[in-house]
Every structure is written in structure tokens, then in C-alpha cells.
Short mmCIF file of C-alpha atoms and ligand atoms in Angstrom, two decimals:
data_model
loop_
_atom_site.label_atom_id
_atom_site.label_comp_id
_atom_site.label_asym_id
_atom_site.label_seq_id
_atom_site.Cartn_x
_atom_site.Cartn_y
_atom_site.Cartn_z
CA GLU A 1 0.00 0.00 0.00
CA LYS A 2 1.35 3.40 -0.90
CA ASN A 3 0.71 6.69 0.86
CA VAL A 4 2.08 9.99 -0.38
CA TYR A 5 2.83 13.06 1.78
CA ASP A 6 5.12 16.04 1.50
CA VAL A 7 6.79 15.16 4.79
CA VAL A 8 6.96 11.84 6.62
CA VAL A 9 7.84 12.05 10.32
CA VAL A 10 8.97 8.89 12.08
CA GLY A 11 8.36 8.92 15.84
CA SER A 12 5.80 10.72 17.98
CA GLY A 13 7.86 12.11 20.86
CA GLY A 14 8.46 15.82 21.35
CA ALA A 15 10.78 15.99 18.32
CA GLY A 16 8.31 14.25 16.01
CA PHE A 17 5.32 16.36 17.05
CA SER A 18 7.33 19.58 16.75
CA ALA A 19 8.52 18.59 13.27
CA ALA A 20 5.08 17.53 12.05
CA ILE A 21 3.21 20.57 13.36
CA THR A 22 5.83 22.97 12.01
CA ALA A 23 5.87 21.24 8.61
CA HIS A 24 2.07 21.44 8.48
CA ASP A 25 2.05 25.12 9.40
CA ALA A 26 4.61 25.74 6.64
CA GLY A 27 2.08 24.38 4.17
CA ALA A 28 3.16 20.76 3.83
CA SER A 29 1.00 17.66 4.03
CA VAL A 30 2.43 15.48 6.76
CA VAL A 31 2.03 12.13 8.51
CA ILE A 32 3.44 10.83 11.81
CA LEU A 33 4.37 7.16 12.06
CA GLU A 34 4.64 5.63 15.53
CA LYS A 35 5.54 2.00 16.10
CA MET A 36 4.11 1.74 19.60
CA PRO A 37 0.37 1.53 20.30
CA THR A 38 0.50 4.94 22.01
CA VAL A 39 2.20 8.24 21.25
CA GLY A 40 4.73 10.26 23.22
CA GLY A 41 7.82 8.08 23.59
CA ASN A 42 10.20 9.06 26.35
CA SER A 43 9.08 12.65 25.96
CA LEU A 44 5.85 11.62 27.69
CA ILE A 45 7.40 10.02 30.77
CA SER A 46 10.09 12.67 31.12
CA GLY A 47 9.98 15.36 33.78
CA ALA A 48 9.96 17.62 30.70
CA GLU A 49 11.65 20.67 32.10
CA MET A 50 12.99 22.82 29.28
CA ALA A 51 16.14 24.93 29.45
CA ALA A 52 15.85 28.38 27.88
CA ALA A 53 18.02 31.40 28.61
CA GLY A 54 16.27 34.74 29.03
CA SER A 55 12.77 33.37 29.62
CA TRP A 56 9.86 35.38 30.98
CA VAL A 57 10.07 33.38 34.24
CA GLN A 58 13.75 34.24 34.67
CA GLN A 59 12.84 37.87 34.12
CA LYS A 60 10.09 37.67 36.72
CA LEU A 61 12.46 36.06 39.23
CA GLY A 62 15.23 38.55 38.47
CA ILE A 63 17.66 35.87 37.24
CA LYS A 64 20.34 37.15 34.88
CA ASP A 65 21.18 34.75 32.08
CA SER A 66 22.32 34.75 28.48
CA VAL A 67 22.33 32.48 25.45
CA GLU A 68 26.13 32.58 25.61
CA GLN A 69 26.10 31.30 29.20
CA HIS A 70 23.74 28.48 28.22
CA PHE A 71 26.11 27.66 25.35
CA GLN A 72 29.14 27.57 27.66
CA ASP A 73 27.33 25.41 30.25
CA THR A 74 26.22 22.93 27.58
CA MET A 75 29.63 22.62 25.95
CA LYS A 76 31.43 22.31 29.27
CA GLY A 77 28.81 19.96 30.73
CA GLY A 78 29.44 17.61 27.79
CA ASP A 79 33.23 17.88 27.99
CA ASN A 80 33.28 19.77 24.68
CA LEU A 81 32.25 16.70 22.68
CA GLY A 82 29.22 18.48 21.24
CA ASP A 83 29.36 20.20 17.85
CA PRO A 84 29.61 23.93 18.70
CA ALA A 85 27.55 25.02 15.68
CA VAL A 86 24.72 22.64 16.53
CA VAL A 87 24.85 23.50 20.24
CA ARG A 88 24.70 27.19 19.32
CA ALA A 89 21.60 26.57 17.21
CA MET A 90 20.01 24.78 20.15
CA VAL A 91 20.62 27.47 22.77
CA GLU A 92 19.63 30.25 20.36
CA GLY A 93 16.45 28.43 19.44
CA ALA A 94 15.50 27.45 22.99
CA LEU A 95 13.57 30.57 24.02
CA PRO A 96 11.69 30.92 20.69
CA ALA A 97 10.87 27.20 20.99
CA ALA A 98 9.55 27.64 24.54
CA LEU A 99 7.45 30.62 23.44
CA TRP A 100 6.10 28.57 20.53
CA CYS A 101 5.14 25.78 22.93
CA ARG A 102 3.43 28.29 25.22
CA ASP A 103 1.72 30.51 22.65
CA GLU A 104 1.04 28.20 19.68
CA ILE A 105 0.71 24.79 21.31
CA GLY A 106 -0.81 25.95 24.60
CA VAL A 107 1.70 24.31 26.94
CA GLU A 108 1.27 25.75 30.43
CA PHE A 109 4.41 26.45 32.43
CA VAL A 110 4.84 27.13 36.13
CA GLU A 111 5.06 30.93 36.23
CA ASP A 112 6.90 31.50 39.50
CA ASN A 113 9.63 28.88 39.67
CA LEU A 114 12.36 27.23 37.62
CA PHE A 115 14.54 24.18 38.21
CA HIS A 116 18.26 24.34 38.69
CA PHE A 117 19.60 21.17 37.12
CA GLY A 118 23.21 20.08 37.58
CA GLY A 119 25.70 21.73 35.24
CA HIS A 120 23.59 24.84 34.53
CA SER A 121 25.18 27.92 36.05
CA VAL A 122 21.78 29.49 36.83
CA LYS A 123 18.15 28.45 37.30
CA ARG A 124 16.93 28.33 33.70
CA SER A 125 14.71 25.29 33.32
CA LEU A 126 11.04 25.99 32.65
CA ILE A 127 8.70 23.59 34.44
CA PRO A 128 5.58 22.39 32.61
CA LYS A 129 2.38 22.16 34.64
CA GLY A 130 2.55 18.96 36.70
CA ALA A 131 6.28 18.62 35.99
CA THR A 132 5.91 15.81 33.48
CA GLY A 133 5.83 15.42 29.70
CA SER A 134 2.10 14.72 29.64
CA GLU A 135 1.51 18.48 29.61
CA PHE A 136 3.48 18.73 26.34
CA ILE A 137 2.24 15.56 24.68
CA SER A 138 -1.43 16.15 25.47
CA LYS A 139 -1.19 19.67 24.05
CA PHE A 140 0.73 18.38 21.01
CA MET A 141 -2.03 15.82 20.45
CA THR A 142 -4.67 18.55 20.52
CA ALA A 143 -2.61 20.71 18.15
CA ALA A 144 -2.15 17.79 15.73
CA GLU A 145 -5.86 16.94 15.84
CA LYS A 146 -6.80 20.55 15.17
CA ARG A 147 -4.59 20.46 12.08
CA LYS A 148 -5.89 17.03 11.05
CA ILE A 149 -2.37 15.61 10.97
CA PRO A 150 -2.73 11.82 10.69
CA ILE A 151 -0.89 9.80 13.35
CA VAL A 152 -0.49 6.14 12.49
CA THR A 153 0.28 4.12 15.62
CA GLY A 154 1.48 0.53 15.46
CA MET A 155 3.36 1.44 12.28
CA LYS A 156 7.07 0.67 12.47
CA ALA A 157 9.44 2.27 9.97
CA GLU A 158 11.94 -0.35 8.89
CA GLU A 159 13.88 1.09 5.99
CA LEU A 160 14.70 4.41 4.35
CA LEU A 161 13.87 4.40 0.64
CA ARG A 162 15.97 6.23 -1.92
CA ASP A 163 15.82 7.16 -5.57
CA ALA A 164 18.58 6.58 -8.14
CA ASP A 165 20.36 9.79 -7.05
CA GLY A 166 20.53 8.67 -3.44
CA ARG A 167 17.85 11.08 -2.24
CA VAL A 168 15.65 9.72 0.56
CA THR A 169 12.10 9.37 -0.76
CA GLY A 170 10.31 8.01 2.28
CA VAL A 171 10.13 4.86 4.35
CA ARG A 172 9.02 1.27 4.17
CA ALA A 173 7.06 0.49 7.29
CA VAL A 174 5.34 -2.53 8.77
CA MET A 175 2.06 -2.96 10.59
CA ASP A 176 0.75 -6.37 11.68
CA GLY A 177 3.23 -8.09 9.39
CA LYS A 178 2.11 -6.11 6.34
CA ASP A 179 4.40 -3.76 4.39
CA TYR A 180 3.46 -0.15 3.68
CA VAL A 181 5.29 2.56 1.77
CA PHE A 182 5.09 6.15 2.96
CA GLU A 183 6.41 8.33 0.20
CA ALA A 184 7.84 11.71 1.21
CA ARG A 185 7.76 14.17 -1.70
CA ARG A 186 9.81 16.76 0.18
CA GLY A 187 11.47 15.16 3.15
CA THR A 188 11.67 12.43 5.77
CA VAL A 189 12.29 13.34 9.41
CA LEU A 190 13.71 10.78 11.82
CA ALA A 191 12.50 11.49 15.35
CA THR A 192 12.82 7.97 16.68
CA GLY A 193 14.58 8.70 19.98
CA GLY A 194 17.64 6.99 21.43
CA PHE A 195 18.67 3.41 22.19
CA ALA A 196 18.69 3.26 25.98
CA ALA A 197 16.23 0.32 25.98
CA ASN A 198 18.37 -1.74 23.57
CA VAL A 199 20.79 -3.73 25.75
CA ASP A 200 22.68 -5.20 22.77
CA MET A 201 23.18 -1.83 21.13
CA ARG A 202 24.24 -0.31 24.46
CA THR A 203 26.69 -3.13 25.09
CA LYS A 204 28.19 -2.70 21.64
CA ALA A 205 28.48 1.06 22.09
CA ASN A 206 29.91 0.90 25.61
CA PRO A 207 30.17 -2.47 27.42
CA PHE A 208 30.06 -0.82 30.85
CA TYR A 209 26.42 0.17 30.25
CA GLY A 210 25.27 -3.29 29.19
CA ALA A 211 22.96 -5.73 30.97
CA GLY A 212 24.13 -4.62 34.43
CA PHE A 213 21.86 -1.59 34.26
CA LYS A 214 18.12 -1.16 33.99
CA THR A 215 16.69 1.72 31.97
CA THR A 216 14.34 4.61 32.63
CA ASN A 217 13.20 4.48 28.99
CA MET A 218 10.08 3.31 27.18
CA PRO A 219 10.60 -0.03 25.38
CA GLY A 220 10.44 1.75 22.00
CA ALA A 221 13.87 3.35 22.49
CA GLN A 222 15.70 0.77 20.38
CA GLY A 223 17.84 3.00 18.19
CA ASP A 224 15.85 2.19 15.01
CA GLY A 225 16.50 5.57 13.37
CA ILE A 226 20.24 5.28 13.90
CA VAL A 227 20.31 1.79 12.41
CA MET A 228 18.15 2.75 9.39
CA ALA A 229 20.21 5.85 8.61
CA GLU A 230 23.56 4.13 9.08
CA LYS A 231 22.46 1.58 6.47
CA ILE A 232 22.31 4.34 3.88
CA GLY A 233 25.62 5.89 4.84
CA ALA A 234 24.79 8.31 7.67
CA ALA A 235 27.59 9.13 10.10
CA VAL A 236 27.24 8.75 13.86
CA ALA A 237 29.04 10.41 16.78
CA ASN A 238 29.47 9.89 20.52
CA MET A 239 27.83 6.45 20.50
CA ASP A 240 29.78 5.40 23.59
CA GLN A 241 28.44 8.31 25.64
CA ILE A 242 25.61 6.87 27.70
CA GLN A 243 24.01 8.63 30.64
CA THR A 244 22.52 7.13 33.76
CA TYR A 245 20.01 9.09 35.80
CA PRO A 246 21.32 8.90 39.36
CA MET A 247 18.06 8.30 41.24
CA CYS A 248 15.86 5.56 39.81
CA ASP A 249 13.56 2.84 41.07
CA PRO A 250 15.83 -0.13 41.96
CA VAL A 251 13.02 -2.52 40.98
CA SER A 252 11.89 -1.25 37.56
CA GLY A 253 14.70 1.13 36.62
CA ALA A 254 12.16 3.95 36.07
CA ILE A 255 13.17 7.47 36.91
CA GLU A 256 12.08 8.69 40.35
CA LEU A 257 10.18 11.85 39.54
CA ILE A 258 9.90 12.66 43.24
CA ASP A 259 13.64 13.21 43.00
CA ASP A 260 12.79 16.76 41.87
CA ALA A 261 13.04 17.44 45.61
CA ARG A 262 16.83 17.30 45.21
CA PHE A 263 16.75 20.68 43.44
CA GLU A 264 15.13 22.28 46.49
CA GLY A 265 17.21 20.84 49.31
CA ALA A 266 16.70 17.05 49.52
CA ILE A 267 20.02 15.47 50.50
CA LEU A 268 21.62 12.25 49.31
CA ILE A 269 22.93 9.91 51.98
CA ASN A 270 24.47 6.45 51.94
CA GLN A 271 23.55 3.43 54.05
CA GLU A 272 25.91 4.80 56.71
CA GLY A 273 23.86 7.99 56.95
CA ARG A 274 26.48 10.27 55.41
CA ARG A 275 26.40 12.60 52.43
CA PHE A 276 28.93 11.75 49.74
CA VAL A 277 28.35 14.04 46.73
CA GLU A 278 26.87 17.43 45.90
CA GLU A 279 23.18 16.93 45.16
CA LEU A 280 23.33 19.26 42.14
CA GLU A 281 26.34 17.64 40.53
CA ARG A 282 26.33 16.43 36.93
CA ARG A 283 24.44 13.18 36.44
CA ASP A 284 27.57 11.24 35.50
CA VAL A 285 29.44 12.43 38.59
CA MET A 286 26.52 11.63 40.91
CA SER A 287 25.93 8.22 39.34
CA LYS A 288 29.58 7.29 39.73
CA ALA A 289 29.53 8.43 43.35
CA ILE A 290 26.40 6.36 44.10
CA LEU A 291 27.92 3.25 42.52
CA ALA A 292 30.88 3.66 44.88
CA GLN A 293 28.66 3.47 48.00
CA THR A 294 27.72 0.37 50.01
CA GLY A 295 25.26 -1.67 47.93
CA GLN A 296 25.64 0.69 44.94
CA TYR A 297 22.55 2.66 45.98
CA CYS A 298 21.75 5.65 48.14
CA TYR A 299 18.82 7.43 49.77
CA ALA A 300 17.38 10.88 49.31
CA LEU A 301 15.93 12.54 52.38
CA PHE A 302 13.78 15.64 52.71
CA ASN A 303 11.17 17.11 55.01
CA GLN A 304 8.02 19.20 54.81
CA LYS A 305 10.01 22.44 54.48
CA VAL A 306 11.63 21.16 51.27
CA GLU A 307 8.31 19.82 50.02
CA ASP A 308 6.72 23.23 50.51
CA ARG A 309 9.17 24.55 47.94
CA ALA A 310 9.56 21.52 45.65
CA HIS A 311 5.96 20.18 45.55
CA ALA A 312 7.56 16.85 44.62
CA VAL A 313 5.16 14.68 46.63
CA GLN A 314 2.23 16.79 45.54
CA ASN A 315 3.16 16.59 41.84
CA HIS A 316 3.93 12.87 41.85
CA GLN A 317 1.30 11.34 44.13
CA ASP A 318 0.80 8.25 41.99
CA GLU A 319 4.49 7.47 42.12
CA VAL A 320 4.60 8.07 45.87
CA ALA A 321 1.73 5.60 46.31
CA VAL A 322 3.52 2.94 44.24
CA PHE A 323 6.88 3.45 45.97
CA SER A 324 5.23 3.32 49.40
CA ARG A 325 3.71 -0.02 48.47
CA THR A 326 6.93 -1.49 47.06
CA GLY A 327 8.96 -0.20 49.98
CA ILE A 328 11.24 2.13 47.98
CA LEU A 329 9.87 5.16 49.81
CA TYR A 330 9.03 5.70 53.45
CA LYS A 331 7.34 8.59 55.20
CA GLY A 332 8.37 8.99 58.82
CA GLU A 333 7.55 11.52 61.50
CA THR A 334 11.00 11.60 63.10
CA LEU A 335 14.59 10.93 62.11
CA LYS A 336 14.58 7.91 64.41
CA ASP A 337 11.58 6.55 62.56
CA VAL A 338 13.38 6.98 59.23
CA ALA A 339 16.67 5.55 60.49
CA ASP A 340 15.00 2.49 62.05
CA HIS A 341 13.02 1.81 58.90
CA PHE A 342 16.05 1.62 56.58
CA LYS A 343 18.53 0.49 59.28
CA ILE A 344 20.64 3.64 58.97
CA PRO A 345 22.74 4.50 62.05
CA LEU A 346 20.75 7.20 63.85
CA ASP A 347 23.72 9.09 65.31
CA ALA A 348 25.30 9.53 61.88
CA LEU A 349 21.99 10.59 60.35
CA GLU A 350 21.38 13.12 63.12
CA ASP A 351 24.86 14.47 62.67
CA THR A 352 24.33 14.85 58.90
CA VAL A 353 20.99 16.59 59.38
CA LYS A 354 22.47 18.92 62.00
CA LYS A 355 25.24 19.94 59.62
CA VAL A 356 22.94 20.51 56.65
CA SER A 357 20.56 22.54 58.80
CA SER A 358 23.41 24.77 59.93
CA TYR A 359 24.46 25.19 56.28
CA ALA A 360 20.85 26.22 55.55
CA LYS A 361 21.33 29.08 58.01
CA THR A 362 24.69 30.27 56.71
CA GLY A 363 23.89 29.58 53.05
CA LYS A 364 27.19 27.74 52.68
CA ASP A 365 27.61 23.97 52.41
CA LEU A 366 31.08 23.36 53.86
CA ASP A 367 31.14 19.70 52.80
CA PHE A 368 30.04 19.54 49.15
CA ASN A 369 29.24 23.12 48.22
CA TYR A 370 25.56 22.57 47.32
CA ARG A 371 24.68 25.23 44.75
CA GLY A 372 21.00 25.34 45.66
CA LYS A 373 19.30 26.45 48.85
CA PHE A 374 19.25 24.04 51.78
CA GLU A 375 16.42 23.94 54.32
CA ASP A 376 16.43 23.28 58.03
CA LEU A 377 15.89 19.51 58.19
CA THR A 378 15.60 19.13 61.95
CA THR A 379 11.82 18.71 61.99
CA GLY A 380 9.58 16.13 60.29
CA PRO A 381 7.66 14.75 58.65
CA TYR A 382 10.32 13.19 56.42
CA TRP A 383 10.27 11.40 53.12
CA ILE A 384 13.13 9.05 52.32
CA TYR A 385 13.52 6.96 49.19
CA ARG A 386 16.13 4.61 47.84
CA GLY A 387 17.57 5.04 44.36
CA VAL A 388 20.05 3.57 41.92
CA PRO A 389 21.49 4.83 38.62
CA SER A 390 19.65 3.58 35.53
CA VAL A 391 20.38 4.18 31.84
CA HIS A 392 18.52 7.34 30.90
CA HIS A 393 19.85 9.01 27.77
CA THR A 394 22.06 8.03 24.89
CA MET A 395 23.99 11.14 23.90
CA GLY A 396 25.31 9.56 20.71
CA GLY A 397 23.50 9.21 17.42
CA LEU A 398 23.25 10.69 13.95
CA LYS A 399 25.47 13.56 12.95
CA ILE A 400 23.39 16.56 11.93
CA ASN A 401 24.18 20.12 10.97
CA PRO A 402 22.42 23.20 12.43
CA LYS A 403 19.69 22.73 9.81
CA ALA A 404 18.96 19.25 11.19
CA GLN A 405 20.14 17.62 7.96
CA VAL A 406 21.61 14.16 8.44
CA LEU A 407 25.25 14.03 7.37
CA ASP A 408 27.21 11.27 5.64
CA ALA A 409 30.76 10.19 6.45
CA LYS A 410 32.17 13.06 4.38
CA GLY A 411 30.05 15.61 6.25
CA ASN A 412 27.68 16.18 3.33
CA PRO A 413 23.91 16.29 3.94
CA ILE A 414 22.03 13.22 2.79
CA PRO A 415 19.38 14.68 0.46
CA GLY A 416 15.82 14.31 1.69
CA LEU A 417 16.72 13.30 5.26
CA TRP A 418 16.43 15.28 8.50
CA ALA A 419 16.70 14.18 12.13
CA ALA A 420 15.82 15.69 15.48
CA GLY A 421 15.94 14.74 19.13
CA GLU A 422 17.65 11.87 20.88
CA VAL A 423 18.27 10.05 17.58
CA THR A 424 20.94 12.68 16.91
CA GLY A 425 24.36 12.67 18.53
CA VAL A 426 26.12 16.02 18.48
CA THR A 427 24.40 18.29 21.01
CA HIS A 428 25.11 16.87 24.46
CA GLY A 429 28.65 15.54 24.16
CA SER A 430 29.61 13.25 27.03
CA ASN A 431 26.77 14.22 29.33
CA ARG A 432 23.38 15.77 28.68
CA LEU A 433 22.42 18.45 31.16
CA GLY A 434 18.96 18.07 32.69
CA SER A 435 16.31 19.96 30.67
CA ASN A 436 18.53 20.34 27.61
CA ALA A 437 16.74 17.38 26.00
CA TYR A 438 13.45 19.25 25.78
CA ALA A 439 15.27 22.25 24.32
CA ASP A 440 16.98 19.91 21.84
CA ILE A 441 13.85 18.07 20.69
CA ILE A 442 11.66 21.12 20.23
CA VAL A 443 14.33 23.31 18.61
CA PHE A 444 15.51 20.73 16.09
CA GLY A 445 12.05 19.26 15.61
CA ARG A 446 10.90 22.68 14.45
CA ILE A 447 13.97 23.21 12.26
CA ALA A 448 13.63 19.77 10.66
CA GLY A 449 9.91 20.30 10.01
CA GLU A 450 10.47 23.74 8.53
CA GLU A 451 13.38 22.66 6.32
CA ALA A 452 11.71 19.47 5.10
CA ALA A 453 8.49 21.35 4.30
CA LYS A 454 10.26 23.86 2.09
CA ALA A 455 12.47 21.34 0.30
CA GLU A 456 11.84 21.07 -3.41
CA VAL A 457 9.50 18.35 -4.65
CA LYS A 458 11.46 15.89 -6.73
P1 ADP B 501 12.52 12.43 21.30
O1 ADP B 501 12.63 12.85 22.72
O2 ADP B 501 13.80 12.53 20.56
O3 ADP B 501 11.35 13.06 20.62
P2 ADP B 501 11.07 10.03 22.13
O4 ADP B 501 11.68 8.85 22.77
O5 ADP B 501 10.25 10.93 22.97
O6 ADP B 501 12.24 10.85 21.38
O7 ADP B 501 10.15 9.58 20.92
C1 ADP B 501 10.58 8.70 19.92
C2 ADP B 501 9.38 7.92 19.41
O8 ADP B 501 9.73 7.26 18.21
C3 ADP B 501 8.89 6.85 20.38
O9 ADP B 501 7.51 7.00 20.61
C4 ADP B 501 9.21 5.54 19.65
O10 ADP B 501 8.30 4.50 19.94
C5 ADP B 501 9.13 5.97 18.20
N1 ADP B 501 9.87 5.09 17.27
C6 ADP B 501 11.11 4.57 17.46
N2 ADP B 501 11.46 3.81 16.41
C7 ADP B 501 10.44 3.86 15.53
C8 ADP B 501 10.20 3.25 14.24
N3 ADP B 501 11.09 2.44 13.69
N4 ADP B 501 9.03 3.51 13.62
C9 ADP B 501 8.09 4.32 14.20
N5 ADP B 501 8.26 4.89 15.41
C10 ADP B 501 9.41 4.67 16.07
#
């Protein structure tokens, strides 16, 4: 069966929706193919904070920031393995992308707070309502419906098709064992996400991150777009750069969204009741530190005062209910209660809490130089949860240029092919900073959609 569109978008995460909606608004006919039964990919289950320098919320809070500073943080946070031109396009596009999400798509952001993720020199991460990706994906769905953009779920792209000149002309896809061709008259956009859920591909890319780790990702994150594009000569970069999220459910590997509390003063402690790393460190540094502790796990501890600022329990009540049932999380009235529950030495825990509470007063953490604001932790109630690092993001992937064109081994764009989001590999270097993924997917999704829509019909 053959279907013809101007633009074919593969994948329905944040990158795919941004590409499809932008292509449509630029006048193109467009289709979204999604292999899973439901849309949203990892973008849906993400915390979905979005880094943007110079936002209206920063202005309201009186936070000074610049695109240049965001650029420096991103390059440095990834040990300079990102492509400077592509990173520049991302940080420059971040605020316009956030405004587009707010004003065109209807995404609601928290108006009086921002997150301060590790590696960012200032608070610059916009928080969507509810602090998860469902705010984005539900609004993207509505926007796509309004535009009558067809979304074909259960349709897996398997192969990029090309004409005699090597130009990509669409994809061959499969649904229920039956082949379909989706012809793209102007362009094909790969927005298939990363490969964190593909243990074999992870092991091949970097054996350390093989079967020994669980993943925070949806099962669809199998690296399909990378494999399909490599088959037709696309170049990849940074494939060995794999990120673990430091605090994940030891049972399922899923990210602990309640861990947002860490940005507002929750502390990390080991089984011995001691802190061992700055709670706002880079994810790679924190993960390494956790793996070096007894049992290769740690706990995060916070009290009502932190919750009043973080709203982590309030925002993630379902998760709290599940973790309470499985025993990952415990709510206790006193430190003794908490210590007894997880068999942490009480004297050490009291000592740690006393220190942190004194640092809250002076504003200076003498042990690990916490860059956020600590709270007095001497009074309950307390929440404590156990976490382990789990594979979260694959920084590597397809090489693109600032126009989101996929490049071949010689650095030339492959005609007819664009890519955006986690399928690409040149923005985050060795370590993606929290909330740079949402900037990445929306910025390059929009660029890919725009560019593909205006490409010449062949
Ligand atoms: P990003 O954050 O880069 O947008 P996501 O993980 O949010 O990435 O979304 C990628 C989406 O692409 C997922 O929903 C995934 O199921 C889908 N996908 C991956 N491979 C294919 C494929 N071969 N065909 C169709 N959809 C795919």
C-alpha cells in the first residue's frame, strides 16, 4: 500500500510532534508514524523541564542569564564533545521554541519557579504544569488533531527508501506483518529517539552500560533511526556516551520523579547515613559516586520544608503511592523513625541533618558546596527513598548540521533526510544536562519540520 505526503515524520515524541506541526504550518502535508500503540515516547514520561536562557520566568524572578552562558554550560557539561555550531543553534532556538510551545501549542508552564539542574550555572529550566511530559504531549495531540495531521500508531518504519540519485524518498514500514510505503515528496524526518532500551546496542556502544543496568526508557527506544540511517551511509558520533540518571527505582529502573526534591534541598545519603556528593552535581558524577557506596545505591531525604518549595510529593502522588507499596519510599515523622526503617545508624543521620541545617542558616555547604538552597531539616515529617542509577539518555546518534540535515561520512547532507531529538548525537557531548533534552527536541524538531516542508519536490 502506498501513501504519499510532503513530509513523513517517524516517531511521535516531542521531536516528532514539533517537526510535524511545524511542517504542516509551513504548508506541507504530513504524517506521523509511531511503532508503539501509544504516542509520546520518552518525551511523555520525562519530567519535561525545558532549558531556555532569558525566559519570561527568569525575568520575573530577576535571574540574569544569556544564550552565551547556556552555550558555555552545555559545551562544558558535555566535555566539549558536542558540535559547537549545533549547540549554538540549540541554545539560540530554545527561548523561541519555549514561546512557541506556550503561545502556539498551549503548553502551560509554572510561572513563579524554575529548576536548577546540575551543570547549569543558573536556574533556567522551565517547568511544565505537573512537571511531566504529559503536559506537552497532550497539548501536542490537541494541536495535531486541530490540524488534522494523521498519526499512524502501530506502524514501524523499517527502511529508508531512496531514488537513483541517493535522495531519501520516504520509508518502508510494517504494521501487523504487512508492508506499507510512505512516500515523502519533500522530506523524511527521523525522530525515533535513542537506544537506551536496547541492551545489545548499548553493550556494543559501551560495554560498561550493558545488561548490568536497567533503563528509565520506554521499550520503543531501540535506536531504530540510527540503524536505518547508518544503512544508507549516515555518520554517527558519541555512541559510547551513555548517561545514567542517578536516582531511579531499583526494581523497575524507572526514573524517580519525586527526586525533583533534590533541586530544592533534599540530601543524598548512603547506608551509613552520610552525604557523599553534591546533590546538584552532573548526572555522571553523581551516578559514579552512588555506585561507589555500600550496595551501589543511596537514599534521598527531605522534610516538609523542602516539600513546601519543591511540591515533589504533591506533583507525583501516583508514584509516591507505588513506591510506598513497594517499599522504595518511606514517610516517617521523626529521624529515628526513618533511620530504624532503613537500618541507617541514627547518630550519623542526626549528625548529617544537624550539619545541613546549619548550612541552611549560613547559606554555605562546607562539605560539598551545594549550589541550591538548603532547608532546616531538623523537623519532620520526612520522606526518604532509595535510588540507583539507571540508563537514561544516549547522547550519541546521527550527525546533523544546524539545519537538522543528516550528514554522511564526508560531512555532506544526505538529500531528503532530517533528524531531530535523541536520535541525533552532536548536542550533548559526554553528558546531557537536565532539561537540555526538551530544548533539543523542540528546537531541532521545528527546524527539521520547517526545512523538510520547504524542500523542493522531486
Ligand atoms: P525524542 O525525545 O527525541 O522526541 P522520544 O523517545 O520521545 O524521542 O520519541 C521517539 C518515538 O519514536 C517513540 O515514541 C518511539 O516509539 C518511536 N519510534 C522509534 N522507532 C520507531 C520506528 N522504527 N518507527 C516508528 N516509530 C518509532
